[in-house]
Amino acid sequence: FTLAFLQSVMQRHVHFHSMVNECFESDVGFQQSVDKGLVLVVNSVKNSAQLLAIFANSLLEKGGSVAKALGMGRGAEEALEHVITCLKYVLNRSTFQEHYVRLLANRLISDTSTSLEVEEFMARCLGEVCTPDFTSRLQRMIADKMRSFEQVLSLSLTFSLS
């Protein structure tokens, strides 16, 4: 996945759904047809689930090329929301989840995540399209990292006061 492909899918998503809303009065049958077409487009890319997880990682990782290009402001948040929208069309979400968890663990252990707040944002967004077990697993991983920070801070204060 590249930013260009993700933007292309999003443009088509917005264009065709707005067309259905305006021209066909939000007809459910037409919306389902648009979604089926987008499923075909997204899954026509080999390993789309794995590539989407890697792309999300590059957004969430400190110094990631995509994060640098977008700047970790509104552009990156919007790109993360686009990742979620695109994930709705991925058929093999379990592959995405497997790779995403591994990449999140690497970011948390090596302390290369842009921020825990952004990780929490992404975990909440993933809750829209992934299983509750998966999202609670992500939230526990992030909470563990936060507790770790708190304990390190507490210990450093204890030793600095001594």
Coordinates of C-alpha atoms in Angstrom, one line a residue:
F1 CA 0.0 0.0 0.0
T2 CA 1.1 3.4 -0.7
L3 CA -0.4 6.7 0.3
A4 CA -1.4 7.2 -3.4
F5 CA -3.4 3.9 -3.5
L6 CA -5.1 4.7 -0.1
Q7 CA -6.0 8.1 -1.3
S8 CA -7.3 6.7 -4.6
V9 CA -9.5 4.2 -2.8
M10 CA -10.8 6.9 -0.5
Q11 CA -11.6 9.2 -3.4
R12 CA -13.6 6.4 -5.0
H13 CA -15.3 5.7 -1.7
V14 CA -16.4 9.3 -1.2
H15 CA -17.3 9.8 -4.9
F16 CA -19.5 6.7 -5.4
H17 CA -21.1 6.9 -1.9
S18 CA -22.0 10.6 -2.5
M19 CA -23.3 9.7 -5.9
V20 CA -25.5 7.0 -4.4
N21 CA -26.7 9.4 -1.7
E22 CA -27.5 12.2 -4.1
C23 CA -28.8 10.3 -7.2
F24 CA -30.3 7.2 -5.7
E25 CA -31.5 8.6 -2.4
S26 CA -29.1 6.5 -0.3
D27 CA -30.6 3.3 -1.8
V28 CA -29.2 0.3 0.2
G29 CA -28.8 -1.9 -2.9
F30 CA -26.6 0.7 -4.6
Q31 CA -24.5 1.3 -1.5
Q32 CA -23.9 -2.5 -1.2
S33 CA -22.9 -2.6 -4.9
V34 CA -20.4 0.2 -4.3
D35 CA -19.0 -1.6 -1.3
K36 CA -18.7 -4.8 -3.3
G37 CA -16.8 -3.0 -6.0
L38 CA -14.4 -1.5 -3.4
V39 CA -13.9 -4.9 -1.9
L40 CA -12.8 -6.2 -5.3
V41 CA -10.4 -3.2 -5.8
V42 CA -8.8 -3.4 -2.3
N43 CA -8.4 -7.2 -2.4
S44 CA -7.0 -7.2 -6.0
V45 CA -3.7 -6.1 -4.4
K46 CA -1.8 -9.2 -3.3
N47 CA -1.3 -9.3 0.5
S48 CA -3.5 -6.2 0.9
A49 CA -4.1 -6.9 4.6
Q50 CA -0.4 -7.2 5.5
L51 CA 0.5 -4.2 3.4
L52 CA -2.2 -2.1 5.1
A53 CA -0.8 -3.1 8.5
I54 CA 2.7 -2.1 7.4
F55 CA 1.3 1.2 6.1
A56 CA -0.4 1.9 9.4
N57 CA 2.8 1.1 11.2
S58 CA 4.7 3.6 9.0
L59 CA 2.1 6.2 10.1
L60 CA 2.4 5.4 13.8
E61 CA 6.2 4.9 14.0
K62 CA 8.5 7.7 15.0
G63 CA 10.5 8.7 12.0
G64 CA 8.3 6.7 9.7
S65 CA 8.5 8.0 6.1
V66 CA 4.8 8.5 5.8
A67 CA 4.5 10.1 9.2
K68 CA 7.2 12.6 8.2
A69 CA 5.6 13.3 4.9
L70 CA 2.2 14.0 6.5
G71 CA 3.5 15.5 9.7
M72 CA 1.8 14.0 12.8
G73 CA -1.0 16.5 12.7
R74 CA -4.5 16.3 11.2
G75 CA -3.1 14.8 8.0
A76 CA -1.8 11.7 9.8
E77 CA -5.1 11.4 11.8
E78 CA -7.0 11.6 8.5
A79 CA -4.7 8.9 7.0
L80 CA -5.3 6.6 10.0
E81 CA -9.1 7.1 9.4
H82 CA -8.5 6.2 5.8
V83 CA -6.7 3.0 6.9
I84 CA -9.8 2.1 8.9
T85 CA -12.1 2.8 6.0
C86 CA -9.9 0.7 3.6
L87 CA -9.7 -2.1 6.2
K88 CA -13.5 -2.3 6.0
Y89 CA -13.0 -3.6 2.5
V90 CA -10.3 -6.1 3.3
L91 CA -11.5 -9.7 3.3
N92 CA -8.7 -11.2 5.3
R93 CA -8.8 -9.1 8.5
S94 CA -7.3 -11.8 10.6
T95 CA -4.0 -11.3 8.6
F96 CA -4.2 -7.6 9.2
Q97 CA -4.7 -8.2 12.9
E98 CA -1.9 -10.6 13.2
H99 CA 0.6 -8.2 11.5
Y100 CA -0.8 -5.1 13.3
V101 CA -0.3 -6.7 16.8
R102 CA 3.2 -7.7 16.0
L103 CA 4.1 -4.3 14.7
L104 CA 2.4 -2.6 17.6
A105 CA 4.4 -4.8 20.0
N106 CA 7.6 -3.8 18.2
R107 CA 6.7 -0.1 18.5
L108 CA 5.9 -0.3 22.1
I109 CA 8.9 -2.4 23.1
S110 CA 11.4 -0.4 21.1
D111 CA 9.7 2.9 22.1
T112 CA 9.3 4.0 18.5
S113 CA 5.6 4.9 18.7
T114 CA 4.8 8.6 17.9
S115 CA 2.7 8.8 21.0
L116 CA 0.5 6.6 23.1
E117 CA -2.4 8.9 22.5
V118 CA -2.2 8.3 18.8
E119 CA -2.0 4.5 19.5
E120 CA -5.1 4.8 21.6
F121 CA -6.9 6.7 18.9
M122 CA -6.0 4.0 16.4
A123 CA -7.1 1.2 18.8
R124 CA -10.5 3.0 19.2
C125 CA -10.8 3.3 15.4
L126 CA -10.0 -0.3 14.9
G127 CA -12.8 -1.2 17.3
E128 CA -15.2 -0.2 14.5
V129 CA -14.1 -2.9 12.1
C130 CA -12.3 -5.6 14.2
T131 CA -13.4 -8.0 16.9
P132 CA -13.8 -6.8 20.5
D133 CA -11.2 -9.4 21.6
F134 CA -8.6 -7.8 19.2
T135 CA -9.3 -4.2 20.3
S136 CA -9.2 -5.1 24.0
R137 CA -5.9 -6.8 23.4
L138 CA -4.5 -3.6 21.8
Q139 CA -5.9 -1.5 24.7
R140 CA -4.2 -3.8 27.3
M141 CA -0.9 -3.6 25.5
I142 CA -1.1 0.2 25.4
A143 CA -2.2 0.4 29.1
D144 CA 0.7 -1.9 30.0
K145 CA 3.1 0.5 28.3
M146 CA 1.5 3.5 30.1
R147 CA 1.9 1.7 33.5
S148 CA 5.5 1.0 32.6
F149 CA 6.1 4.7 32.0
E150 CA 4.5 5.6 35.3
Q151 CA 6.6 3.1 37.2
V152 CA 9.9 4.3 35.5
L153 CA 8.9 7.9 36.4
S154 CA 8.1 6.9 40.0
L155 CA 11.4 5.1 40.4
S156 CA 13.4 7.9 38.8
L157 CA 11.8 10.4 41.2
T158 CA 12.5 8.1 44.2
F159 CA 16.1 7.7 43.3
S160 CA 16.6 11.4 42.5
L161 CA 15.2 12.4 45.9
S162 CA 17.6 10.0 47.7

